[in-house]
Amino acid sequence: MSFSSEVKAECCQIRFDRRSLAIAECYGILLYCNTFRASEIRIITACPDFAERLPRLFRKAFSVSFDQVPPEDAAGKRSFCIRDHEKILRILDSFGTDEKSLLSHHVNLGILEEEGCPEAFVRGAFLAGGSVTDPEKRFHLELATSHRSVCGEMRSILLELELEPKEASRGAHALLYFKKADQISDFLARVGAQVSSMHIITAKVEKEMRNTVTRQINCDSANADKTVSAAIRQNEAIRKVLKRDGMDALPEPLRDAALLRLANPEASLSDLALLSNPPVTKSCLSHRLNKIISLAGEEES
């Protein structure tokens, strides 16, 4: 089962004790489903939990049954259909609309005035026309409808719920989407998928931890490379000076630094500073080795 189906399955566990909640959820479903016309209502879903919820939801909201339902052992996509004109009129009447209003869909906000109804409406829209990507891959949640006016009105509803989606288009569909983990988590919490909401936050924290570890490893690797390169350069410079002038030609501080480096060819400056006798700072040791590098360069020039 995909993560999106798991989220929808969790949403389908929410009870609709009040008829107003059932109507609000059905309203979202119909405005985001495959077909919502005066001649036909068709809802297609691949989510078995949503398919099981639909008939009960429509009975509670409208006291109607579907004219066509998938067989009990159906797998894959399941189709629910209503073509009976009287049933469709009863549904429209519940929304305070008529057949003419279906020529240009709009959201009747009066249906969503009771407590919990805006959330139920958004939940229905998500069940019918929404999807959310597995957070282990990336963060993305979207709602898609073929009714552009509904998309704009849905955005206003989401803003009232303190959710801020982005808008886009894909073919004939208008989209609202979220790409930030916190926003997706808040959306899922609003529609009642609390467990999935926490899953998003957990995935975000784990990704941030992995990214932090990766950055630290890369930083440590880069620093190690710099340490090795610097040590090689210092050793080469010391050998050039020794070959040309001999060790005794170096002042005592430089001679001590050279001997220390030759005895510990791969050590970092911090480690060499700790090994120095008498002790010196890392900066002091770096200055002495750079002086030897400079002396070696004078030979080449």
Short mmCIF file of N, CA and C in Angstrom, two decimals, residues 214-280:
data_model
loop_
_atom_site.label_atom_id
_atom_site.label_comp_id
_atom_site.label_asym_id
_atom_site.label_seq_id
_atom_site.Cartn_x
_atom_site.Cartn_y
_atom_site.Cartn_z
N THR A 214 25.90 13.90 7.18
CA THR A 214 26.58 13.91 5.88
C THR A 214 27.45 15.15 5.73
N ARG A 215 26.89 16.30 6.13
CA ARG A 215 27.68 17.54 6.05
C ARG A 215 28.92 17.46 6.92
N GLN A 216 28.77 16.88 8.13
CA GLN A 216 29.90 16.77 9.04
C GLN A 216 30.96 15.84 8.47
N ILE A 217 30.51 14.72 7.88
CA ILE A 217 31.45 13.78 7.27
C ILE A 217 32.19 14.45 6.12
N ASN A 218 31.44 15.17 5.28
CA ASN A 218 32.07 15.86 4.15
C ASN A 218 33.06 16.91 4.62
N CYS A 219 32.66 17.61 5.71
CA CYS A 219 33.56 18.64 6.26
C CYS A 219 34.82 18.00 6.82
N ASP A 220 34.63 16.90 7.58
CA ASP A 220 35.79 16.21 8.14
C ASP A 220 36.68 15.66 7.05
N SER A 221 36.07 15.16 5.99
CA SER A 221 36.85 14.61 4.88
C SER A 221 37.65 15.70 4.20
N ALA A 222 36.99 16.86 4.00
CA ALA A 222 37.68 17.98 3.35
C ALA A 222 38.83 18.46 4.22
N ASN A 223 38.60 18.54 5.53
CA ASN A 223 39.67 18.97 6.44
C ASN A 223 40.82 17.97 6.46
N ALA A 224 40.46 16.67 6.39
CA ALA A 224 41.51 15.64 6.36
C ALA A 224 42.34 15.76 5.10
N ASP A 225 41.67 16.03 3.97
CA ASP A 225 42.40 16.20 2.71
C ASP A 225 43.35 17.39 2.79
N LYS A 226 42.88 18.48 3.41
CA LYS A 226 43.73 19.67 3.56
C LYS A 226 44.93 19.37 4.45
N THR A 227 44.68 18.62 5.51
CA THR A 227 45.76 18.26 6.44
C THR A 227 46.84 17.43 5.74
N VAL A 228 46.39 16.45 4.95
CA VAL A 228 47.34 15.59 4.23
C VAL A 228 48.13 16.40 3.20
N SER A 229 47.41 17.24 2.46
CA SER A 229 48.09 18.06 1.43
C SER A 229 49.12 18.98 2.06
N ALA A 230 48.75 19.60 3.19
CA ALA A 230 49.68 20.52 3.86
C ALA A 230 50.89 19.76 4.39
N ALA A 231 50.65 18.57 4.95
CA ALA A 231 51.76 17.77 5.49
C ALA A 231 52.73 17.36 4.39
N ILE A 232 52.19 16.96 3.24
CA ILE A 232 53.04 16.56 2.11
C ILE A 232 53.90 17.74 1.65
N ARG A 233 53.27 18.90 1.56
CA ARG A 233 54.00 20.10 1.12
C ARG A 233 55.10 20.46 2.11
N GLN A 234 54.81 20.36 3.39
CA GLN A 234 55.79 20.68 4.42
C GLN A 234 56.96 19.71 4.40
N ASN A 235 56.65 18.40 4.28
CA ASN A 235 57.72 17.40 4.23
C ASN A 235 58.63 17.61 3.03
N GLU A 236 58.04 17.91 1.87
CA GLU A 236 58.84 18.13 0.67
C GLU A 236 59.75 19.35 0.84
N ALA A 237 59.18 20.42 1.45
CA ALA A 237 59.99 21.63 1.65
C ALA A 237 61.15 21.37 2.61
N ILE A 238 60.89 20.61 3.67
CA ILE A 238 61.94 20.30 4.63
C ILE A 238 63.07 19.51 3.96
N ARG A 239 62.73 18.55 3.14
CA ARG A 239 63.75 17.74 2.47
C ARG A 239 64.58 18.57 1.50
N LYS A 240 63.93 19.51 0.82
CA LYS A 240 64.68 20.38 -0.10
C LYS A 240 65.68 21.23 0.65
N VAL A 241 65.23 21.79 1.78
CA VAL A 241 66.13 22.64 2.56
C VAL A 241 67.29 21.81 3.14
N LEU A 242 66.96 20.62 3.65
CA LEU A 242 68.01 19.77 4.22
C LEU A 242 69.02 19.35 3.17
N LYS A 243 68.53 19.04 1.97
CA LYS A 243 69.43 18.60 0.91
C LYS A 243 70.35 19.75 0.48
N ARG A 244 69.83 20.94 0.51
CA ARG A 244 70.62 22.09 0.06
C ARG A 244 71.54 22.64 1.13
N ASP A 245 70.99 22.83 2.35
CA ASP A 245 71.74 23.54 3.39
C ASP A 245 72.11 22.69 4.60
N GLY A 246 71.43 21.58 4.77
CA GLY A 246 71.65 20.77 5.97
C GLY A 246 70.80 21.26 7.12
N MET A 247 70.59 20.38 8.11
CA MET A 247 69.73 20.71 9.23
C MET A 247 70.30 21.83 10.08
N ASP A 248 71.65 21.85 10.24
CA ASP A 248 72.25 22.85 11.12
C ASP A 248 72.10 24.27 10.60
N ALA A 249 71.79 24.41 9.31
CA ALA A 249 71.63 25.75 8.75
C ALA A 249 70.34 26.41 9.21
N LEU A 250 69.39 25.63 9.73
CA LEU A 250 68.11 26.18 10.18
C LEU A 250 68.22 26.71 11.60
N PRO A 251 67.59 27.84 11.91
CA PRO A 251 67.53 28.31 13.29
C PRO A 251 66.86 27.24 14.17
N GLU A 252 67.18 27.23 15.44
CA GLU A 252 66.68 26.17 16.32
C GLU A 252 65.16 26.00 16.29
N PRO A 253 64.37 27.08 16.33
CA PRO A 253 62.90 26.89 16.30
C PRO A 253 62.44 26.19 15.01
N LEU A 254 63.07 26.58 13.86
CA LEU A 254 62.68 25.94 12.61
C LEU A 254 63.19 24.50 12.56
N ARG A 255 64.38 24.28 13.14
CA ARG A 255 64.92 22.93 13.15
C ARG A 255 64.03 22.00 13.98
N ASP A 256 63.57 22.49 15.13
CA ASP A 256 62.68 21.68 15.97
C ASP A 256 61.38 21.36 15.22
N ALA A 257 60.85 22.36 14.52
CA ALA A 257 59.61 22.14 13.77
C ALA A 257 59.82 21.14 12.64
N ALA A 258 60.99 21.23 11.98
CA ALA A 258 61.28 20.32 10.87
C ALA A 258 61.43 18.89 11.36
N LEU A 259 62.17 18.71 12.46
CA LEU A 259 62.36 17.36 13.01
C LEU A 259 61.02 16.75 13.47
N LEU A 260 60.18 17.59 14.04
CA LEU A 260 58.88 17.13 14.52
C LEU A 260 58.00 16.68 13.35
N ARG A 261 58.06 17.46 12.28
CA ARG A 261 57.26 17.10 11.11
C ARG A 261 57.78 15.83 10.45
N LEU A 262 59.09 15.70 10.31
CA LEU A 262 59.68 14.51 9.70
C LEU A 262 59.37 13.25 10.51
N ALA A 263 59.31 13.40 11.84
CA ALA A 263 59.03 12.25 12.70
C ALA A 263 57.55 11.88 12.70
N ASN A 264 56.69 12.84 12.31
CA ASN A 264 55.24 12.62 12.29
C ASN A 264 54.69 13.14 10.95
N PRO A 265 54.98 12.46 9.85
CA PRO A 265 54.70 12.99 8.51
C PRO A 265 53.20 13.20 8.20
N GLU A 266 52.31 12.51 8.92
CA GLU A 266 50.89 12.63 8.59
C GLU A 266 50.08 13.33 9.68
N ALA A 267 50.73 13.77 10.75
CA ALA A 267 50.01 14.38 11.87
C ALA A 267 49.48 15.75 11.50
N SER A 268 48.39 16.14 12.14
CA SER A 268 47.83 17.48 11.93
C SER A 268 48.66 18.49 12.71
N LEU A 269 48.49 19.78 12.40
CA LEU A 269 49.22 20.82 13.12
C LEU A 269 48.86 20.82 14.59
N SER A 270 47.57 20.53 14.88
CA SER A 270 47.14 20.50 16.28
C SER A 270 47.89 19.42 17.04
N ASP A 271 48.04 18.25 16.41
CA ASP A 271 48.75 17.15 17.06
C ASP A 271 50.23 17.48 17.22
N LEU A 272 50.81 18.08 16.18
CA LEU A 272 52.24 18.44 16.25
C LEU A 272 52.48 19.47 17.35
N ALA A 273 51.55 20.41 17.51
CA ALA A 273 51.70 21.43 18.56
C ALA A 273 51.71 20.78 19.93
N LEU A 274 50.88 19.76 20.12
CA LEU A 274 50.84 19.06 21.41
C LEU A 274 52.12 18.28 21.67
N LEU A 275 52.77 17.81 20.59
CA LEU A 275 54.01 17.02 20.72
C LEU A 275 55.25 17.89 20.90
N SER A 276 55.10 19.17 20.67
CA SER A 276 56.27 20.08 20.73
C SER A 276 56.82 20.17 22.15
N ASN A 277 58.14 20.30 22.24
CA ASN A 277 58.82 20.45 23.52
C ASN A 277 59.95 21.47 23.37
N PRO A 278 59.76 22.66 23.92
CA PRO A 278 58.65 23.10 24.76
C PRO A 278 57.36 23.30 23.95
N PRO A 279 56.19 23.31 24.60
CA PRO A 279 54.93 23.45 23.88
C PRO A 279 54.84 24.75 23.12
N VAL A 280 54.20 24.68 21.95
CA VAL A 280 53.94 25.89 21.14
C VAL A 280 52.49 25.82 20.68
#
